[in-house]
Amino acid sequence: MSLHLWLAYTGIIIALIAIPGPSALISMSHGLRYGASRATATVLGGVSAAMILMSCSALGLGAILAASTTAFIALKIVGAVYLIWLGIASWRSKDMSTAEQDTQEASALGWFPLFRKGFLVGISNPKDLLFFAALFPNFIDTSAPHALQLIILAVTWAVFDFSIMFIYACTGRRLSGLFSNPRRIKLFNRSTGGIFILAGTTLAASTR
């Protein structure tokens, strides 16, 4: 892979990853509630999901999903239900300050529950398989070995995905001072819940 091709790929994925979506939202939400260091687990969960989706796409599952309407619909429904459930849970969260949440919840939550949430949000959209299947061929030099190029593309994505999502988590932590009273935290919970519900219903209604 040439440097020119890699730089073009890097520019495109930075723009794509930076666009706020469910993974960015949950990273920011966990950064606000539990701090940036704990939200690192959430970010790693999302990055791990992206790596799995890339691997599946490279193995040809993206093409299979594109050809199988039944498989696509089934995965889409599962992902949509999870996002909607996450939205409802956020909407119904207790209206306590972030400081109280940090004290009561952060001590109760270990690393894995945060990682799991980030992972499930990241892997909930089967359209990402189709996206990676469509993206990668544009940056593969057919005259060079494919395996090394795919590894470079995946590692590059992982580095920028982690960095940008961690920035979202840090931003959430910076905003925690704005949510020091129950009314504001209620607004935040319902806003994030509404966005997740909207993302889930949009996914459910989407086509390939």
Coordinates of N, CA and C in Angstrom, one line a residue:
M1 N 0.9 -1.2 0.0 CA 0.0 0.0 0.0 C 0.9 1.2 0.0
S2 N 0.6 2.2 -0.9 CA 1.4 3.4 -1.0 C 1.0 4.4 0.1
L3 N 1.9 5.3 0.4 CA 1.7 6.3 1.4 C 0.5 7.2 1.0
H4 N 0.4 7.5 -0.3 CA -0.7 8.3 -0.8 C -2.0 7.6 -0.5
L5 N -2.1 6.4 -0.8 CA -3.3 5.6 -0.6 C -3.7 5.5 0.9
W6 N -2.7 5.3 1.7 CA -2.9 5.2 3.2 C -3.4 6.6 3.7
L7 N -2.8 7.7 3.3 CA -3.2 9.0 3.7 C -4.6 9.3 3.3
A8 N -5.0 8.9 2.1 CA -6.4 9.1 1.7 C -7.4 8.3 2.6
Y9 N -7.0 7.1 2.9 CA -7.8 6.2 3.7 C -7.9 6.8 5.1
T10 N -6.8 7.3 5.7 CA -6.8 7.9 7.0 C -7.7 9.1 7.1
G11 N -7.6 10.0 6.1 CA -8.5 11.2 6.0 C -9.9 10.8 6.0
I12 N -10.3 9.8 5.2 CA -11.7 9.4 5.1 C -12.2 8.8 6.5
I13 N -11.4 7.9 7.1 CA -11.9 7.3 8.3 C -12.0 8.3 9.5
I14 N -11.1 9.2 9.5 CA -11.1 10.2 10.6 C -12.4 11.0 10.5
A15 N -12.8 11.4 9.3 CA -14.1 12.1 9.1 C -15.3 11.2 9.5
L16 N -15.2 10.0 9.1 CA -16.3 9.0 9.4 C -16.5 8.7 10.9
I17 N -15.3 8.5 11.5 CA -15.4 8.1 12.9 C -15.8 9.3 13.8
A18 N -15.4 10.5 13.4 CA -15.7 11.7 14.2 C -17.2 12.1 14.2
I19 N -17.9 11.6 13.2 CA -19.3 11.9 13.1 C -20.0 11.3 14.3
P20 N -20.7 12.0 15.1 CA -21.4 11.5 16.3 C -22.4 10.4 16.0
G21 N -22.3 9.3 16.7 CA -23.2 8.1 16.5 C -23.4 7.4 17.8
P22 N -24.0 6.3 17.8 CA -24.2 5.6 19.1 C -23.0 5.3 19.9
S23 N -21.9 4.9 19.2 CA -20.6 4.6 20.0 C -20.1 5.9 20.6
A24 N -20.1 7.0 19.9 CA -19.7 8.3 20.4 C -20.5 8.7 21.6
L25 N -21.8 8.5 21.5 CA -22.8 8.9 22.5 C -22.5 8.1 23.8
I26 N -22.4 6.8 23.7 CA -22.2 6.0 24.9 C -20.8 6.2 25.5
S27 N -19.8 6.5 24.7 CA -18.5 6.9 25.2 C -18.6 8.2 26.0
M28 N -19.3 9.2 25.5 CA -19.4 10.5 26.2 C -20.3 10.3 27.4
S29 N -21.3 9.5 27.3 CA -22.2 9.2 28.5 C -21.4 8.6 29.6
H30 N -20.6 7.6 29.3 CA -19.9 6.9 30.3 C -18.7 7.8 30.8
G31 N -18.2 8.6 30.0 CA -17.2 9.6 30.5 C -17.7 10.5 31.5
L32 N -19.0 11.0 31.2 CA -19.6 11.9 32.1 C -20.0 11.2 33.4
R33 N -20.4 10.0 33.4 CA -20.9 9.3 34.6 C -19.8 8.7 35.4
Y34 N -18.8 8.1 34.7 CA -17.8 7.3 35.5 C -16.4 7.8 35.3
G35 N -16.2 8.8 34.5 CA -14.8 9.4 34.3 C -14.2 8.8 33.1
A36 N -13.2 9.5 32.5 CA -12.6 9.1 31.3 C -11.8 7.8 31.4
S37 N -11.2 7.6 32.6 CA -10.4 6.4 32.7 C -11.3 5.1 32.7
R38 N -12.4 5.2 33.4 CA -13.3 4.0 33.4 C -14.0 3.9 32.0
A39 N -14.2 5.0 31.3 CA -14.9 4.9 30.0 C -13.9 4.4 29.0
T40 N -12.6 4.2 29.3 CA -11.7 3.6 28.4 C -12.2 2.2 28.1
A41 N -12.8 1.5 29.0 CA -13.3 0.1 28.8 C -14.4 0.2 27.8
T42 N -15.3 1.2 27.8 CA -16.4 1.4 26.9 C -15.8 1.6 25.5
V43 N -14.8 2.4 25.4 CA -14.1 2.7 24.1 C -13.5 1.5 23.5
L44 N -12.8 0.7 24.4 CA -12.2 -0.5 23.9 C -13.2 -1.6 23.4
G45 N -14.4 -1.6 24.1 CA -15.4 -2.5 23.6 C -15.9 -2.1 22.2
G46 N -16.0 -0.8 21.9 CA -16.4 -0.4 20.6 C -15.4 -0.7 19.6
V47 N -14.1 -0.5 19.9 CA -13.0 -0.8 19.0 C -13.0 -2.3 18.7
S48 N -13.1 -3.1 19.7 CA -13.1 -4.5 19.5 C -14.3 -5.0 18.6
A49 N -15.4 -4.4 18.7 CA -16.5 -4.7 17.8 C -16.2 -4.3 16.4
A50 N -15.6 -3.2 16.2 CA -15.2 -2.8 14.9 C -14.2 -3.8 14.3
M51 N -13.2 -4.3 15.1 CA -12.2 -5.2 14.6 C -12.9 -6.5 14.2
I52 N -13.9 -7.0 15.0 CA -14.6 -8.2 14.6 C -15.4 -8.0 13.3
L53 N -16.1 -6.9 13.2 CA -16.8 -6.6 11.9 C -15.9 -6.5 10.7
M54 N -14.7 -5.9 10.9 CA -13.7 -5.9 9.8 C -13.3 -7.3 9.4
S55 N -13.0 -8.1 10.4 CA -12.5 -9.5 10.2 C -13.6 -10.3 9.5
C56 N -14.8 -10.1 9.9 CA -15.9 -10.8 9.2 C -16.1 -10.4 7.8
S57 N -15.9 -9.1 7.6 CA -16.0 -8.5 6.2 C -14.9 -9.1 5.4
A58 N -13.7 -9.1 5.9 CA -12.6 -9.7 5.1 C -12.7 -11.1 4.8
L59 N -13.4 -11.9 5.7 CA -13.7 -13.3 5.4 C -14.8 -13.5 4.5
G60 N -15.5 -12.5 4.0 CA -16.6 -12.6 3.1 C -18.0 -12.6 3.6
L61 N -18.1 -12.4 4.9 CA -19.4 -12.4 5.5 C -20.2 -11.2 5.1
G62 N -19.5 -10.1 4.8 CA -20.2 -8.9 4.4 C -20.9 -9.2 3.0
A63 N -20.2 -9.9 2.2 CA -20.8 -10.3 0.9 C -22.0 -11.2 1.1
I64 N -21.9 -12.1 2.0 CA -23.0 -13.1 2.3 C -24.2 -12.3 2.8
L65 N -23.9 -11.3 3.7 CA -25.0 -10.5 4.3 C -25.7 -9.7 3.2
A66 N -24.9 -9.2 2.3 CA -25.5 -8.4 1.2 C -26.4 -9.2 0.3
A67 N -26.0 -10.5 0.2 CA -26.8 -11.4 -0.7 C -28.0 -12.0 0.0
S68 N -28.0 -12.1 1.4 CA -29.1 -12.8 2.1 C -29.9 -11.7 2.8
T69 N -31.1 -11.5 2.3 CA -32.0 -10.6 2.9 C -32.4 -11.0 4.3
T70 N -32.7 -12.3 4.5 CA -33.1 -12.9 5.7 C -32.1 -12.6 6.8
A71 N -30.8 -12.9 6.5 CA -29.7 -12.7 7.5 C -29.6 -11.3 7.9
F72 N -29.7 -10.4 6.9 CA -29.6 -9.0 7.1 C -30.7 -8.5 8.0
I73 N -31.9 -8.9 7.7 CA -33.1 -8.4 8.5 C -33.0 -8.9 10.0
A74 N -32.6 -10.2 10.1 CA -32.5 -10.8 11.5 C -31.4 -10.0 12.3
L75 N -30.3 -9.8 11.8 CA -29.2 -9.1 12.5 C -29.6 -7.6 12.8
K76 N -30.3 -7.0 11.8 CA -30.8 -5.7 11.9 C -31.8 -5.5 13.1
I77 N -32.7 -6.5 13.2 CA -33.7 -6.4 14.2 C -33.1 -6.6 15.6
V78 N -32.1 -7.5 15.7 CA -31.4 -7.7 17.0 C -30.7 -6.4 17.4
G79 N -30.0 -5.8 16.5 CA -29.3 -4.6 16.8 C -30.2 -3.5 17.2
A80 N -31.4 -3.3 16.4 CA -32.3 -2.3 16.7 C -33.0 -2.4 18.1
V81 N -33.3 -3.7 18.4 CA -33.9 -4.0 19.7 C -33.0 -3.6 20.9
Y82 N -31.7 -3.9 20.7 CA -30.7 -3.6 21.7 C -30.6 -2.1 21.9
L83 N -30.5 -1.3 20.8 CA -30.4 0.1 20.9 C -31.6 0.8 21.5
I84 N -32.8 0.3 21.2 CA -34.0 0.8 21.8 C -34.0 0.5 23.3
W85 N -33.7 -0.8 23.6 CA -33.6 -1.1 25.1 C -32.6 -0.2 25.8
L86 N -31.5 0.0 25.2 CA -30.5 0.9 25.8 C -31.1 2.3 26.0
G87 N -31.8 2.8 25.0 CA -32.5 4.1 25.1 C -33.5 4.2 26.2
I88 N -34.3 3.1 26.3 CA -35.3 3.1 27.4 C -34.7 3.1 28.8
A89 N -33.6 2.3 28.9 CA -32.9 2.2 30.2 C -32.3 3.6 30.5
S90 N -31.7 4.3 29.6 CA -31.2 5.6 29.8 C -32.3 6.6 30.2
W91 N -33.4 6.5 29.5 CA -34.5 7.4 29.7 C -35.1 7.3 31.1
R92 N -35.0 6.0 31.6 CA -35.6 5.7 33.0 C -34.5 5.8 34.1
S93 N -33.3 6.2 33.8 CA -32.3 6.3 34.8 C -32.7 7.3 35.9
K94 N -32.2 7.0 37.1 CA -32.5 7.9 38.2 C -32.0 9.3 38.0
D95 N -32.8 10.3 38.5 CA -32.4 11.7 38.3 C -31.5 12.2 39.4
M96 N -30.3 11.6 39.5 CA -29.4 12.0 40.5 C -28.2 12.7 39.9
S97 N -27.5 13.4 40.6 CA -26.3 14.1 40.1 C -25.2 13.2 39.7
T98 N -24.3 13.7 38.8 CA -23.2 12.8 38.3 C -22.3 12.5 39.5
A99 N -22.2 13.3 40.4 CA -21.3 13.0 41.6 C -21.9 11.8 42.4
E100 N -23.2 11.8 42.6 CA -23.8 10.7 43.3 C -23.7 9.4 42.5
Q101 N -23.9 9.6 41.1 CA -23.8 8.4 40.3 C -22.3 7.8 40.3
D102 N -21.3 8.7 40.3 CA -20.0 8.3 40.4 C -19.7 7.5 41.7
T103 N -20.3 7.9 42.8 CA -20.1 7.3 44.1 C -20.8 5.9 44.1
Q104 N -22.0 5.9 43.7 CA -22.9 4.7 43.8 C -22.7 3.7 42.7
E105 N -22.5 4.2 41.5 CA -22.4 3.2 40.4 C -21.0 2.8 40.0
A106 N -20.1 3.8 40.0 CA -18.7 3.5 39.5 C -18.1 2.4 40.4
S107 N -18.4 2.4 41.7 CA -17.8 1.4 42.6 C -18.5 0.1 42.4
A108 N -19.7 0.1 41.9 CA -20.4 -1.2 41.7 C -20.1 -1.8 40.3
L109 N -19.8 -0.9 39.3 CA -19.5 -1.4 38.0 C -18.0 -1.7 37.8
G110 N -17.8 -2.9 37.3 CA -16.4 -3.3 37.0 C -16.1 -2.9 35.6
W111 N -14.9 -3.3 35.1 CA -14.4 -3.0 33.8 C -15.3 -3.7 32.7
F112 N -15.6 -5.0 33.0 CA -16.3 -5.7 31.9 C -17.7 -5.2 31.5
P113 N -18.5 -4.8 32.5 CA -19.9 -4.3 32.1 C -19.8 -3.1 31.2
L114 N -18.8 -2.2 31.4 CA -18.6 -1.0 30.5 C -18.1 -1.5 29.2
F115 N -17.1 -2.4 29.2 CA -16.6 -2.9 27.9 C -17.8 -3.6 27.1
R116 N -18.6 -4.4 27.8 CA -19.7 -5.1 27.1 C -20.7 -4.1 26.5
K117 N -21.0 -3.0 27.2 CA -21.9 -2.1 26.6 C -21.4 -1.4 25.4
G118 N -20.1 -1.0 25.4 CA -19.4 -0.4 24.3 C -19.4 -1.4 23.1
F119 N -19.1 -2.7 23.4 CA -19.0 -3.7 22.4 C -20.4 -3.9 21.7
L120 N -21.4 -4.1 22.5 CA -22.7 -4.4 22.0 C -23.3 -3.2 21.1
V121 N -23.0 -2.0 21.6 CA -23.4 -0.8 20.8 C -22.7 -0.9 19.4
G122 N -21.4 -1.1 19.5 CA -20.5 -1.1 18.3 C -20.9 -2.2 17.3
I123 N -21.3 -3.3 17.8 CA -21.6 -4.5 16.9 C -23.1 -4.6 16.5
S124 N -23.9 -3.6 17.0 CA -25.3 -3.8 16.8 C -25.8 -3.5 15.4
N125 N -25.0 -2.9 14.6 CA -25.5 -2.5 13.3 C -24.9 -3.3 12.2
P126 N -25.7 -4.2 11.6 CA -25.1 -5.1 10.5 C -24.7 -4.4 9.3
K127 N -25.2 -3.1 9.1 CA -24.8 -2.3 8.0 C -23.3 -2.0 8.0
D128 N -22.7 -2.1 9.1 CA -21.2 -1.8 9.2 C -20.5 -2.9 8.5
L129 N -21.0 -4.1 8.5 CA -20.3 -5.2 7.7 C -20.3 -4.8 6.2
L130 N -21.5 -4.3 5.7 CA -21.6 -3.9 4.3 C -20.7 -2.7 4.1
F131 N -20.6 -1.8 5.0 CA -19.7 -0.6 4.9 C -18.3 -1.0 4.7
F132 N -17.8 -1.9 5.6 CA -16.4 -2.3 5.5 C -16.1 -3.1 4.2
A133 N -17.1 -3.9 3.8 CA -16.9 -4.6 2.6 C -16.8 -3.7 1.4
A134 N -17.5 -2.6 1.5 CA -17.5 -1.6 0.4 C -16.3 -0.7 0.4
L135 N -15.8 -0.4 1.7 CA -14.7 0.6 1.9 C -13.3 0.0 1.5
F136 N -13.0 -1.2 2.0 CA -11.7 -1.7 2.0 C -11.2 -1.9 0.5
P137 N -12.0 -2.5 -0.4 CA -11.4 -2.7 -1.7 C -10.9 -1.5 -2.4
N138 N -11.4 -0.3 -2.0 CA -10.9 1.0 -2.6 C -9.5 1.3 -2.2
F139 N -9.0 0.7 -1.2 CA -7.7 1.0 -0.7 C -6.7 -0.2 -0.7
I140 N -7.1 -1.2 -1.4 CA -6.2 -2.4 -1.6 C -5.5 -2.4 -2.9
D141 N -4.2 -2.5 -2.8 CA -3.4 -2.6 -4.0 C -3.4 -4.0 -4.5
T142 N -4.0 -4.3 -5.6 CA -4.2 -5.7 -6.1 C -2.9 -6.4 -6.5
S143 N -1.9 -5.6 -6.7 CA -0.6 -6.2 -7.1 C 0.3 -6.5 -5.9
A144 N -0.2 -6.2 -4.7 CA 0.6 -6.5 -3.5 C -0.2 -7.5 -2.6
P145 N 0.4 -8.2 -1.7 CA -0.3 -9.2 -0.8 C -1.4 -8.5 0.0
H146 N -2.6 -9.1 0.0 CA -3.8 -8.5 0.6 C -3.7 -8.5 2.1
A147 N -3.2 -9.6 2.7 CA -3.3 -9.8 4.2 C -2.6 -8.6 4.9
L148 N -1.4 -8.3 4.5 CA -0.7 -7.2 5.2 C -1.4 -5.9 5.1
Q149 N -2.0 -5.7 3.9 CA -2.7 -4.4 3.6 C -4.0 -4.3 4.5
L150 N -4.7 -5.5 4.6 CA -5.9 -5.5 5.5 C -5.5 -5.2 7.0
I151 N -4.4 -5.8 7.4 CA -3.9 -5.5 8.8 C -3.6 -4.1 9.0
I152 N -3.0 -3.4 8.0 CA -2.7 -2.0 8.1 C -4.0 -1.2 8.2
L153 N -4.9 -1.5 7.3 CA -6.2 -0.8 7.3 C -6.9 -1.0 8.7
A154 N -6.9 -2.2 9.2 CA -7.6 -2.5 10.5 C -6.9 -1.8 11.6
V155 N -5.6 -1.9 11.7 CA -4.9 -1.2 12.8 C -5.0 0.3 12.8
T156 N -5.0 0.9 11.6 CA -5.2 2.3 11.4 C -6.5 2.7 11.9
W157 N -7.6 1.9 11.5 CA -8.9 2.2 12.0 C -9.0 2.1 13.5
A158 N -8.4 1.1 14.1 CA -8.4 0.9 15.6 C -7.8 2.1 16.3
V159 N -6.6 2.5 15.8 CA -5.9 3.6 16.5 C -6.8 4.9 16.5
F160 N -7.3 5.3 15.3 CA -8.1 6.5 15.2 C -9.5 6.3 15.9
D161 N -10.1 5.2 15.8 CA -11.3 4.9 16.5 C -11.2 5.1 18.0
F162 N -10.1 4.5 18.6 CA -9.9 4.6 20.0 C -9.6 6.0 20.4
S163 N -8.8 6.7 19.6 CA -8.4 8.1 19.9 C -9.6 9.0 19.9
I164 N -10.4 8.9 18.9 CA -11.6 9.8 18.8 C -12.6 9.5 19.8
M165 N -12.9 8.2 20.0 CA -13.9 7.9 21.0 C -13.5 8.3 22.4
F166 N -12.1 8.2 22.7 CA -11.6 8.6 24.0 C -11.8 10.1 24.2
I167 N -11.6 10.9 23.1 CA -11.9 12.3 23.1 C -13.3 12.6 23.5
Y168 N -14.2 11.8 22.9 CA -15.6 11.9 23.3 C -15.8 11.6 24.8
A169 N -15.2 10.6 25.3 CA -15.3 10.3 26.7 C -14.7 11.4 27.6
C170 N -13.6 12.0 27.2 CA -13.0 13.1 28.0 C -13.9 14.3 27.9
T171 N -14.5 14.5 26.7 CA -15.5 15.6 26.6 C -16.7 15.5 27.6
G172 N -17.1 14.2 27.7 CA -18.2 13.9 28.6 C -17.8 14.2 30.0
R173 N -16.6 13.9 30.4 CA -16.1 14.2 31.7 C -16.0 15.7 32.0
R174 N -15.6 16.4 31.0 CA -15.5 17.8 31.1 C -16.8 18.5 31.3
L175 N -17.9 17.9 30.8 CA -19.2 18.4 30.9 C -19.9 18.0 32.2
S176 N -19.3 17.2 33.0 CA -20.0 16.6 34.2 C -20.4 17.7 35.1
G177 N -19.6 18.8 35.1 CA -19.9 19.9 36.0 C -21.3 20.6 35.7
L178 N -21.7 20.5 34.4 CA -23.0 21.1 34.0 C -24.1 20.3 34.5
F179 N -23.9 19.0 35.0 CA -25.0 18.2 35.4 C -24.9 17.8 36.9
S180 N -24.9 18.9 37.6 CA -24.7 18.8 39.1 C -26.1 18.8 39.8
N181 N -27.2 18.9 39.1 CA -28.5 18.9 39.7 C -29.4 17.9 39.0
P182 N -30.4 17.4 39.7 CA -31.3 16.3 39.2 C -32.0 16.8 37.9
R183 N -32.3 18.0 37.8 CA -33.1 18.4 36.6 C -32.2 18.3 35.3
R184 N -31.0 18.7 35.4 CA -30.1 18.6 34.3 C -29.7 17.2 33.9
I185 N -29.5 16.4 34.9 CA -29.1 15.0 34.7 C -30.3 14.3 34.1
K186 N -31.5 14.7 34.5 CA -32.8 14.1 33.9 C -32.8 14.4 32.4
L187 N -32.5 15.7 32.1 CA -32.5 16.1 30.7 C -31.5 15.4 29.9
F188 N -30.3 15.2 30.5 CA -29.3 14.4 29.8 C -29.7 13.0 29.5
N189 N -30.2 12.3 30.6 CA -30.6 10.9 30.5 C -31.7 10.8 29.4
R190 N -32.7 11.7 29.4 CA -33.7 11.6 28.4 C -33.3 11.9 27.0
S191 N -32.3 12.8 26.9 CA -31.8 13.2 25.6 C -31.0 12.0 25.0
T192 N -30.1 11.4 25.8 CA -29.4 10.3 25.3 C -30.3 9.1 25.0
G193 N -31.3 8.9 25.9 CA -32.2 7.8 25.7 C -33.0 8.0 24.4
G194 N -33.4 9.2 24.2 CA -34.2 9.5 22.9 C -33.3 9.3 21.7
I195 N -32.0 9.6 21.8 CA -31.2 9.4 20.6 C -30.9 7.9 20.3
F196 N -30.8 7.1 21.4 CA -30.6 5.7 21.2 C -31.9 5.1 20.6
I197 N -33.0 5.5 21.1 CA -34.3 5.0 20.6 C -34.5 5.4 19.1
L198 N -34.1 6.6 18.8 CA -34.2 7.1 17.4 C -33.2 6.2 16.5
A199 N -32.0 6.0 17.1 CA -31.0 5.2 16.3 C -31.6 3.8 16.1
G200 N -32.2 3.2 17.1 CA -32.7 1.9 17.0 C -33.9 1.8 16.0
T201 N -34.8 2.7 16.0 CA -35.9 2.7 15.1 C -35.5 3.0 13.7
T202 N -34.4 3.9 13.5 CA -33.9 4.2 12.2 C -33.2 2.9 11.6
L203 N -32.5 2.2 12.5 CA -31.9 1.0 12.0 C -32.9 -0.1 11.6
A204 N -34.0 -0.2 12.4 CA -35.1 -1.1 12.1 C -35.7 -0.8 10.8
A205 N -35.8 0.5 10.5 CA -36.6 0.9 9.2 C -35.6 0.9 8.0
S206 N -34.3 0.7 8.2 CA -33.4 0.9 7.2 C -33.4 -0.3 6.2
T207 N -32.8 0.0 5.0 CA -32.6 -1.0 4.0 C -31.1 -1.0 3.7
R208 N -30.7 -2.0 2.9 CA -29.3 -2.1 2.5 C -29.0 -1.0 1.5

